[in-house]
Tab-separated table of C-alpha atoms in Angstrom:
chain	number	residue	atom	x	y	z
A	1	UNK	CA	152.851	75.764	147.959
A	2	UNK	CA	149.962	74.612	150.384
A	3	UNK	CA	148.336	73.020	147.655
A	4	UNK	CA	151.402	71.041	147.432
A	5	UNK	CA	152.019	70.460	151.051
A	6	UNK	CA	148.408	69.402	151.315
A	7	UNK	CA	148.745	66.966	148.496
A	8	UNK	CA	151.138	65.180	150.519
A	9	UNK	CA	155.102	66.905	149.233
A	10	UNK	CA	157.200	67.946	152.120
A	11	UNK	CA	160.562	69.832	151.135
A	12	UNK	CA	163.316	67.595	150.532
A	13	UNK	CA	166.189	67.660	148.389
A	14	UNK	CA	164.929	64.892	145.798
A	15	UNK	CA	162.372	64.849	143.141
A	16	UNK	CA	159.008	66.947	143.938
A	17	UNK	CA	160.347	67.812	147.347
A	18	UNK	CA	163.446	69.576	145.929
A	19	UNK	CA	160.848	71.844	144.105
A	20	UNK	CA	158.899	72.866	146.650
A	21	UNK	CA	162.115	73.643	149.164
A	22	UNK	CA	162.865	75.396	145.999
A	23	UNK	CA	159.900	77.789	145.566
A	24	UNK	CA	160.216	78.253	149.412
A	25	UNK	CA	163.223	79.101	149.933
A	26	UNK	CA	163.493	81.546	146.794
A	27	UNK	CA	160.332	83.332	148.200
A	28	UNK	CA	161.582	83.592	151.774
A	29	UNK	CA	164.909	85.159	150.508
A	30	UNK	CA	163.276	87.880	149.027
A	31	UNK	CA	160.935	88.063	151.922
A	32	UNK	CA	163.702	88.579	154.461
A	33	UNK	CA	164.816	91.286	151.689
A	34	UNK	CA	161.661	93.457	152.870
A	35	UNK	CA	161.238	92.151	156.521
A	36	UNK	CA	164.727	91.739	157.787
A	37	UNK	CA	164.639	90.262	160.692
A	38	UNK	CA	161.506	89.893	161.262
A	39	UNK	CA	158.566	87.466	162.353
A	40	UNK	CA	157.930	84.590	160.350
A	41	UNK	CA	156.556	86.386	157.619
A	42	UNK	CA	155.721	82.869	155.031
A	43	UNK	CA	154.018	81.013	157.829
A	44	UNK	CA	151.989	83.872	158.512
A	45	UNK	CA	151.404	83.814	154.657
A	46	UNK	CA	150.303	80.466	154.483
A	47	UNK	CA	147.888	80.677	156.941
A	48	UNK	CA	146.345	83.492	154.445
A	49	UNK	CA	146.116	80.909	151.758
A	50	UNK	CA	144.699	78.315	153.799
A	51	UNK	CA	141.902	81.097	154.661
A	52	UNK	CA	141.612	81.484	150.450
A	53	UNK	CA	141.057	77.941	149.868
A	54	UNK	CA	139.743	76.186	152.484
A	55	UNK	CA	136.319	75.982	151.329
A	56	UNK	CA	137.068	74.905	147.327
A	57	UNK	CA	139.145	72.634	148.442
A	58	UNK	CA	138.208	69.787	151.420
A	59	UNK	CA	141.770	68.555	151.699
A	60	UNK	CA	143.577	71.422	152.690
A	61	UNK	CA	140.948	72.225	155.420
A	62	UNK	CA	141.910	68.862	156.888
A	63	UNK	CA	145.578	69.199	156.796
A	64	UNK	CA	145.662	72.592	158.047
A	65	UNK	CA	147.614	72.101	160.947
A	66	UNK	CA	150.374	69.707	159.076
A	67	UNK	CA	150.304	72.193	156.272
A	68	UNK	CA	151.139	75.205	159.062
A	69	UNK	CA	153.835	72.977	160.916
A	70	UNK	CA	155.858	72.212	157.402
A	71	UNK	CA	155.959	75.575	156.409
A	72	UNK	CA	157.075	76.589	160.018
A	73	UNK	CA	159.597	73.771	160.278
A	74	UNK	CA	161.292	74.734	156.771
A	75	UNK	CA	161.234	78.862	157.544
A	76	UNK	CA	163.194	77.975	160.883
A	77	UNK	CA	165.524	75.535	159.031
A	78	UNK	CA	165.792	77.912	156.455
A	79	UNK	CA	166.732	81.241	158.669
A	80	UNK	CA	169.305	78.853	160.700
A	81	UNK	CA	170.458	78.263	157.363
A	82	UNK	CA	171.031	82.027	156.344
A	83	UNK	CA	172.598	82.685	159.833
A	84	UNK	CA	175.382	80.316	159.682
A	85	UNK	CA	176.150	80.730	156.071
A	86	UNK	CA	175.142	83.511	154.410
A	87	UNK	CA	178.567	85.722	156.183
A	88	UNK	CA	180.302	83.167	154.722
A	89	UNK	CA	179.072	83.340	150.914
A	90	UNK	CA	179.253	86.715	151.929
A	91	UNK	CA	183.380	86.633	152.802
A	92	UNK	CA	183.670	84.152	149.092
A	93	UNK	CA	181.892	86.575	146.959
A	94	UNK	CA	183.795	89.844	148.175
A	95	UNK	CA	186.883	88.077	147.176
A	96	UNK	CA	185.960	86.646	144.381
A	97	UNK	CA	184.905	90.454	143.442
A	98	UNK	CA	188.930	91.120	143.994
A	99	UNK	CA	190.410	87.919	142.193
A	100	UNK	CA	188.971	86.287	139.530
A	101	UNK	CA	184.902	87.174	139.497
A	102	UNK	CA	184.896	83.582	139.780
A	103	UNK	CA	183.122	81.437	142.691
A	104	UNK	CA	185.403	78.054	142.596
A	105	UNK	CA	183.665	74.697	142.191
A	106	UNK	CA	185.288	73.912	145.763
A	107	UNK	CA	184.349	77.005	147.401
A	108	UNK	CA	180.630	76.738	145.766
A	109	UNK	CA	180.753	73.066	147.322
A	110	UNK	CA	181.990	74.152	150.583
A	111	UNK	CA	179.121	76.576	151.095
A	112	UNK	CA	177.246	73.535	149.582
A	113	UNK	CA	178.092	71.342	151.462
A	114	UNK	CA	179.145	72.616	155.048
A	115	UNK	CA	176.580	75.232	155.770
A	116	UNK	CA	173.802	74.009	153.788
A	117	UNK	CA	173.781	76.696	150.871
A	118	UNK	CA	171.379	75.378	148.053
A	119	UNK	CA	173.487	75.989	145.109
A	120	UNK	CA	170.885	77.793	142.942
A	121	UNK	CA	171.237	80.196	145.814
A	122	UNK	CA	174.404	80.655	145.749
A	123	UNK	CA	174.583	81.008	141.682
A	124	UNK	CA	171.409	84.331	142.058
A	125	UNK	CA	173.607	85.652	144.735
A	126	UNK	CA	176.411	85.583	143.081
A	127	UNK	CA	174.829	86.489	140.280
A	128	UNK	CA	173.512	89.797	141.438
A	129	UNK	CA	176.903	91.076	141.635
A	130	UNK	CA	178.193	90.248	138.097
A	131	UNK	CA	180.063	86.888	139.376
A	132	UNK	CA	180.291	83.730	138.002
A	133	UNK	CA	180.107	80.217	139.467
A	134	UNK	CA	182.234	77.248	138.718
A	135	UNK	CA	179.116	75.017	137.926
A	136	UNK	CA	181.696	71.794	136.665
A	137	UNK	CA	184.082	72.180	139.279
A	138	UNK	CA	181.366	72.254	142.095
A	139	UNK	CA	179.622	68.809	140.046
A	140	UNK	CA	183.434	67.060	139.934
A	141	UNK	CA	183.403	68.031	143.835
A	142	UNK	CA	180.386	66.631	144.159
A	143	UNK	CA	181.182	63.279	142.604
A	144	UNK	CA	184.035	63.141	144.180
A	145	UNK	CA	182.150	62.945	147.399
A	146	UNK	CA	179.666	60.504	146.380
A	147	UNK	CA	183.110	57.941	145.058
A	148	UNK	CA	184.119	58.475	148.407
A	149	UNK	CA	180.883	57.560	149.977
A	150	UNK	CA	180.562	54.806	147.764
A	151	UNK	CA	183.734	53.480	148.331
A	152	UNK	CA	183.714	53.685	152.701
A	153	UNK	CA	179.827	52.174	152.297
A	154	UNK	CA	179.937	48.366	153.917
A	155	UNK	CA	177.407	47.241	151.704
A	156	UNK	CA	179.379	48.396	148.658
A	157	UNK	CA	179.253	45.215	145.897
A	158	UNK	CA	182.861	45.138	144.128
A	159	UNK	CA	182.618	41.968	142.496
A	160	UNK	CA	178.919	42.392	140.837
A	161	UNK	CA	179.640	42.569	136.986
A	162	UNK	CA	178.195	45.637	135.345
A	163	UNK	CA	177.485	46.785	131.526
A	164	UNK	CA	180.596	49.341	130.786
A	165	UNK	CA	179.228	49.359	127.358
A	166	UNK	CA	175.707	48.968	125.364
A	167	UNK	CA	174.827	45.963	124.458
A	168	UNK	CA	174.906	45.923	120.530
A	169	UNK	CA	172.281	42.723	120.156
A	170	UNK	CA	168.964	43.043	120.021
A	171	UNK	CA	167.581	41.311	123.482
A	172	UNK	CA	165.163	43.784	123.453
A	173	UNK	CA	163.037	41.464	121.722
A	174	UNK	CA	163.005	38.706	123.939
A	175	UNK	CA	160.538	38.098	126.275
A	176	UNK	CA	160.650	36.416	129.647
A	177	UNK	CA	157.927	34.890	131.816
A	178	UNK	CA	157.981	35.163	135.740
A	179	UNK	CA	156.631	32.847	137.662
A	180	UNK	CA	158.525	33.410	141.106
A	181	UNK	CA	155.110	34.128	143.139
A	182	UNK	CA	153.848	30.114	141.961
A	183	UNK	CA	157.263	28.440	142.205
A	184	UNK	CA	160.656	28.427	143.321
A	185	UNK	CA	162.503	26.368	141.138
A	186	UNK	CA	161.964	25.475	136.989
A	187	UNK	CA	163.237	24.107	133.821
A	188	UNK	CA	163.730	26.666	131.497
A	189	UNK	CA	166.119	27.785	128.754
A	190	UNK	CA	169.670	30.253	128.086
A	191	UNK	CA	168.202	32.930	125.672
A	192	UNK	CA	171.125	34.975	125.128
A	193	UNK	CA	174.498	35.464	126.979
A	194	UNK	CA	176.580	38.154	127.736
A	195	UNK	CA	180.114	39.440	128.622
A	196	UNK	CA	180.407	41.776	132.147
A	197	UNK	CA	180.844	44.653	129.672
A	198	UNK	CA	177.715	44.071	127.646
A	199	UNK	CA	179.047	41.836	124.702
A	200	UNK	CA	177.181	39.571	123.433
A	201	UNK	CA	178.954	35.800	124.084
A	202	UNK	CA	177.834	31.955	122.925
A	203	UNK	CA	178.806	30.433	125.612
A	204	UNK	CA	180.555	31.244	129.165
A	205	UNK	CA	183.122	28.503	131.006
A	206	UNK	CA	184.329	27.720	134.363
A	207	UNK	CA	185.390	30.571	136.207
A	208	UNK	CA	183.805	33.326	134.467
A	209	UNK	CA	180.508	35.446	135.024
A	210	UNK	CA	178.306	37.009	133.217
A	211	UNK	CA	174.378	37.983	132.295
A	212	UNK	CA	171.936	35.198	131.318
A	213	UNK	CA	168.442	36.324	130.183
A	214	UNK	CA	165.891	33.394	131.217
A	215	UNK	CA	162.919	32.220	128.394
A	216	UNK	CA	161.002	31.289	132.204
A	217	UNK	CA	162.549	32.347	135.876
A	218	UNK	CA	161.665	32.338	139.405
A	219	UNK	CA	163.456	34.566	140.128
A	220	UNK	CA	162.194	37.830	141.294
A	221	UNK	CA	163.784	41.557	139.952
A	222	UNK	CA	164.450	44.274	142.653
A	223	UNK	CA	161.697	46.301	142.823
A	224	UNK	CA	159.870	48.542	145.205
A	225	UNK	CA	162.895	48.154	148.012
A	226	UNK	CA	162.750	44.281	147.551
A	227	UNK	CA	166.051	42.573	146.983
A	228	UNK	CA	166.515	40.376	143.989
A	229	UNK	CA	166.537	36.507	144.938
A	230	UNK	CA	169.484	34.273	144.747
A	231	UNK	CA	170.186	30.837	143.637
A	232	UNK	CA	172.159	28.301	141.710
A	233	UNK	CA	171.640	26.798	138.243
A	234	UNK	CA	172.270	23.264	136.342
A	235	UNK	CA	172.691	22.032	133.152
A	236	UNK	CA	172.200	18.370	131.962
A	237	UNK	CA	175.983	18.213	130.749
A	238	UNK	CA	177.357	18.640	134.318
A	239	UNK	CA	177.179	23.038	134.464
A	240	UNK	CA	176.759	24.449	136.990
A	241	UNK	CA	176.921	28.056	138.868
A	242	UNK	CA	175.518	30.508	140.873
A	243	UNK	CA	172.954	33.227	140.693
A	244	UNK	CA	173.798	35.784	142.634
A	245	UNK	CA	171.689	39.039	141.592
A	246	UNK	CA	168.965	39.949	139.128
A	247	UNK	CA	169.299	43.085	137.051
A	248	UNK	CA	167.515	45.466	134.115
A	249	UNK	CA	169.977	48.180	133.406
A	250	UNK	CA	168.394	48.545	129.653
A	251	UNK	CA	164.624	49.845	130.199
A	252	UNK	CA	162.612	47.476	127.893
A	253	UNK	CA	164.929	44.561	128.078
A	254	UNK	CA	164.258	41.424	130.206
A	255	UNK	CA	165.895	40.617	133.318
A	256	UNK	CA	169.336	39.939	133.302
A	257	UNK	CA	170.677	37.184	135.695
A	258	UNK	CA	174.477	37.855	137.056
A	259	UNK	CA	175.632	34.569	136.885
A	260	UNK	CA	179.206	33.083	137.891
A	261	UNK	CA	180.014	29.480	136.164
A	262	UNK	CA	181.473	26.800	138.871
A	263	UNK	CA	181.839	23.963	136.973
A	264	UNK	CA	181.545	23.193	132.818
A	265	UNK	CA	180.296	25.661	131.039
A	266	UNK	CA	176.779	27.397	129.883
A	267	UNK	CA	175.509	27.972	126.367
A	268	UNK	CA	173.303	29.763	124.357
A	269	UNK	CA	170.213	27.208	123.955
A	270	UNK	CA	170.682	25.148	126.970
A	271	UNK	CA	168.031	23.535	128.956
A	272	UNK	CA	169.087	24.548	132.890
A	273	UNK	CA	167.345	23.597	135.950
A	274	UNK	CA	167.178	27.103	138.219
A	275	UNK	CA	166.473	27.077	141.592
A	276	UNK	CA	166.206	30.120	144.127
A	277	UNK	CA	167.448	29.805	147.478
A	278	UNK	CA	164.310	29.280	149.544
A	279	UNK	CA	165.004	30.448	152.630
A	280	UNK	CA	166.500	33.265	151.780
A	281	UNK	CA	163.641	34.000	150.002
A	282	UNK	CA	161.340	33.307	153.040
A	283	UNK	CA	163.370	35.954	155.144
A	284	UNK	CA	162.859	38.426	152.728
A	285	UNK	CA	159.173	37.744	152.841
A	286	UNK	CA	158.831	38.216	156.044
A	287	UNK	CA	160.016	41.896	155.901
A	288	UNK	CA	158.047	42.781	153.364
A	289	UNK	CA	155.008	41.761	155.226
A	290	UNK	CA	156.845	43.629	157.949
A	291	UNK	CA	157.599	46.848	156.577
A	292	UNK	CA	153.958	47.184	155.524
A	293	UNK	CA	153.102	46.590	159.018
A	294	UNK	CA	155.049	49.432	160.003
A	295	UNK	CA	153.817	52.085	157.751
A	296	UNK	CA	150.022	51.474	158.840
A	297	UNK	CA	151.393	51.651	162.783
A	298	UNK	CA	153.605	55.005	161.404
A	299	UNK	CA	150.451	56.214	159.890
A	300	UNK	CA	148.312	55.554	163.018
A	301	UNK	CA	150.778	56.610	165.447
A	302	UNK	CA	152.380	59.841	163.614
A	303	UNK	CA	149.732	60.985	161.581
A	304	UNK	CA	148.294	60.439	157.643
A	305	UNK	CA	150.697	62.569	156.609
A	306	UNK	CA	153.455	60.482	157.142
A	307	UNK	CA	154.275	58.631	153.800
A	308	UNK	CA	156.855	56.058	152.063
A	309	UNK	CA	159.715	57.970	150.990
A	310	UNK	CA	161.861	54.575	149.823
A	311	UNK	CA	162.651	51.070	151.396
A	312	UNK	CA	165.262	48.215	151.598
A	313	UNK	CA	163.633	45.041	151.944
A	314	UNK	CA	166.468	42.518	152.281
A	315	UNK	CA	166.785	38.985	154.216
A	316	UNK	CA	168.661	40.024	157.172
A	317	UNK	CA	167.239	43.295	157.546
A	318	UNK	CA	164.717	46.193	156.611
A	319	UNK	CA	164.433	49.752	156.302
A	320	UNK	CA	161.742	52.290	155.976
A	321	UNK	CA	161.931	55.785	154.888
A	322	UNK	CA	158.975	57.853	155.846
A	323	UNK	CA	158.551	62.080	155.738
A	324	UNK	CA	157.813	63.601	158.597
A	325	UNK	CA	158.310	67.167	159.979
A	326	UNK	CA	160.651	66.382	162.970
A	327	UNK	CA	162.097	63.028	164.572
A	328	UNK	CA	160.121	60.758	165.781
A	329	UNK	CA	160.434	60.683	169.264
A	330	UNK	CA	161.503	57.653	171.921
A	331	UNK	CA	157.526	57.277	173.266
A	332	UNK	CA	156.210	57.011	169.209
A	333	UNK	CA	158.569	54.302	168.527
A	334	UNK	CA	157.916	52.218	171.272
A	335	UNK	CA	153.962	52.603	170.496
A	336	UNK	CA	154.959	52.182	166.679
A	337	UNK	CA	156.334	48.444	168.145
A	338	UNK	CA	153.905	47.847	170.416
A	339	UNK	CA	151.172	48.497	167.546
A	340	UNK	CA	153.016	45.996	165.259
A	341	UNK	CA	153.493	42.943	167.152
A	342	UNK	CA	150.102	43.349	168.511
A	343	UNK	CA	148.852	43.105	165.024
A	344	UNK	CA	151.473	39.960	164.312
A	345	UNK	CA	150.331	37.888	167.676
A	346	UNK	CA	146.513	39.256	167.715
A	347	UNK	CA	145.708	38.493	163.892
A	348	UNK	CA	144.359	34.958	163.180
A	349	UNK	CA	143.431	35.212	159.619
A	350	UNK	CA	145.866	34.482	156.779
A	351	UNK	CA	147.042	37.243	154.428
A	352	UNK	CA	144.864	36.903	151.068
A	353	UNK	CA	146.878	37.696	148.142
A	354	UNK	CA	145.223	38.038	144.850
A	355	UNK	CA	142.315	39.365	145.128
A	356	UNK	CA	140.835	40.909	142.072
A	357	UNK	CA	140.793	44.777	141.529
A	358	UNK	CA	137.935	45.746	138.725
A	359	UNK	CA	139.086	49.425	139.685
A	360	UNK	CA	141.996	51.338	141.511
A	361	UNK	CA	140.759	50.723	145.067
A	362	UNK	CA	140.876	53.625	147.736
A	363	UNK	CA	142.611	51.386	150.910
A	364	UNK	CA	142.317	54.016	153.718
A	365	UNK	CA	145.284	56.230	153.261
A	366	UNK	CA	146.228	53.838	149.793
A	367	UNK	CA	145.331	54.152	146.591
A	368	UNK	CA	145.630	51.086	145.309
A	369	UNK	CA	147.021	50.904	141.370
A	370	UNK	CA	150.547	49.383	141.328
A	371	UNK	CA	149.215	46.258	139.668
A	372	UNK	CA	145.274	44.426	139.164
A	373	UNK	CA	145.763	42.177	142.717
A	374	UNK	CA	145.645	42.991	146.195
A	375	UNK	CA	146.211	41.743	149.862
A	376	UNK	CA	144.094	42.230	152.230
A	377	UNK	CA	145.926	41.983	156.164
A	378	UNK	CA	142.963	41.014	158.455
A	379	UNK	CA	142.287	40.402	161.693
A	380	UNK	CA	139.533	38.609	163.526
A	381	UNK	CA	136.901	41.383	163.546
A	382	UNK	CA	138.359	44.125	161.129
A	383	UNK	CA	140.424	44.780	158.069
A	384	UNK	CA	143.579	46.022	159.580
A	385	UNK	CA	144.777	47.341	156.177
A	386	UNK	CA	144.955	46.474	152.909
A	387	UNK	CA	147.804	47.821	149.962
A	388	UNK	CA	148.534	46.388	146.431
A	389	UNK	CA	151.883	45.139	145.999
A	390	UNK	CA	153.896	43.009	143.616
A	391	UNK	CA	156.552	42.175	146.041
A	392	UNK	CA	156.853	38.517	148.172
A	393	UNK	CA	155.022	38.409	151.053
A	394	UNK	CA	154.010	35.897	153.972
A	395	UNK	CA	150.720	33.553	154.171
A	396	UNK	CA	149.610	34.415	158.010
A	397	UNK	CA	151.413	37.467	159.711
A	398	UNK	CA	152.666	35.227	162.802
A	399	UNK	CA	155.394	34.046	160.257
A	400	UNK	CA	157.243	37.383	160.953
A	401	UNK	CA	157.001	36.487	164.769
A	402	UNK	CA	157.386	39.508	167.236
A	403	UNK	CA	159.268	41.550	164.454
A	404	UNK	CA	160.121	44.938	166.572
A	405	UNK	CA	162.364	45.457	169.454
């Protein structure tokens, strides 16, 4: 577990995170079996097995005291959790033990979902006393939840076309070439077509959308939070349409273009003139730039420890996700701000992209091995930071202007 913390997990309820809340919470259960009540036994722990290993190994030495306050932070969480919901499992599984020895999928989703029960918890509990739990009912309660989420989110997109079926044709084979980080607009060629439900189609006419994979395209795939780019498409015989998303639902496959037909038609074989929609482009460029900006002044400000935990890089907006142990307070964000648009107005050199990687390349709290290239973010007297990315970015950081307010 402190190896783990001390790598740089935190408890979450995703990926690596969910199995160390996992392991922590399954060993403080049965702690609190032997030491009701009593003082936080598993931070008191850890601090035993930072004593074991703090001389083998450096890093936990150095994140002692973020390694202590995690394992704090997730005991308290985790006791508040018992307090307000273990009387109720409790209530559920004595009459379940009169009805039906049977924990319903709503009940299990209830505890779930109200009072915070994790439901492996719930199923040992339960478990231990020769009851069952509804494991499909609780996952239909659970999607129900995330259809409703889905359906009351703003940015919900209910007219982008999407595969209901798998594509039977082979466009695994083609290949496509990007070239969106050289130029914005190109000549290139229709590949193959497709239906909205994956079928494979010669041709698509006024009115209708569809996929389009590219032979060349400037147009860049979502990818590391970075929305796909936009645009609008000719052909010599008087088509035309729109571009309105970029897609790869198939691993392996090329990128799939959603494309809506305005006027004419579009073919299998045709020579089209594609063009992204610079400026939108440009926006989303300058939140990239920006969003790396703000990790470095998160990682400055909060502590190493704080890392990228997703992102939504978009023209009119961005977001960061970051782990930390608590909320980050009024005071941090207004240094956080005050950090980045000092680094925007103070830093005279222009971003240099492309710079050649013979090895991964340690970047301060980076490790640098997305892709070969990197940019380097300098100012007059220092390297600021540096990160390898394959997303768009700006030429010179004043493009982004004073960013955060």
């Amino acid at each position: 577990m402190t190896l783990l913390i001390g790598d740089g997990v935190t408890p979450s309820n995703e990926w690596r995170g969910y199995v160390l809340r996992k392991i922590m919470r399954r060993a403080m259960r049965h702690g609190k079996k032997t030491r009701p009540g009593g003082n936080p036994f598993f931070t008191n722990s850890s601090m035993l097995s930072l004593l074991k290993w703090e001389v083998p190994i450096q890093k936990l030495s150095a994140n002692q005291a973020t390694i202590i306050d995690t394992v704090r932070r997730e005991e308290e969480q985790f006791d508040k959790v018992l307090t307000e919901g273990l009387p109720r499992l409790e209530d559920t599984l004595r009459a379940s033990e009169q009805e039906s020895r049977t924990v319903s999928g709503d009940d299990a989703f209830r505890l779930y979902d109200t009072f915070g029960l994790p439901l492996d918890f719930i199923e040992d509990l339960a478990e231990s006393r020769q009851i069952t739990v509804d494991r499909t009912g609780f996952d239909d309660a659970m999607e129900a939840q995330r259809a409703r989420a889905r359906a009351n989110t703003k940015f919900a997109a209910t007219d982008t076309p999407r595969f209901t079926q798998q594509p039977n044709d082979d466009a695994a084979s083609l290949v496509d070439t990007f070239i969106g980080y050289s130029d914005t607009q190109c000549q290139t060629t229709i590949k193959q077509l497709f239906q909205t439900d994956g079928t494979a189609t010669p041709v698509l006419t006024s009115g209708e959308k569809g996929f389009a994979i590219l032979d060349v395209t400037p147009f860049y795939l979502e990818a590391g939070g970075q929305v796909s780019d936009t645009g609008t498409f000719n052909t010599i015989d008087a088509g035309r349409g729109h571009i309105s998303n970029v897609v790869k639902p198939i691993p392996n496959w090329p990128r799939l273009h959603i494309v809506a037909i305005a006027e004419s038609s579009l073919h299998v074989g045709a020579d089209v003139l594609v063009e992204l929609d610079v400026s939108r482009r440009n926006a989303i460029r300058r939140n990239h730039t920006a969003t790396h900006l703000l990790h470095a002044a998160l990682r400055e400000v909060i502590g190493e420890h704080v890392k990228q935990a997703g992102s939504l890089v978009a023209p009119d907006r961005l977001r960061f996700d970051v782990t930390n142990h608590e909320p980050i307070t009024v005071d941090q964000i207004s240094e956080i701000e005050r950090i980045v648009n000092a680094w925007i107005m103070t830093t005279n050199r222009s971003i240099r992209e492309n710079v050649q990687l013979t090895k991964p390349l340690q970047m301060g709290p980076w490790l640098c091995s997305e892709r070969s290239t990197a940019i380097l973010f300098e100012s007059s007297v220092l390297v600021i930071f540096q990160w390898s990315c394959a997303g768009e970015h700006i030429a010179h950081p004043r493009e982004t202007s004073a960013h955060l307010s």
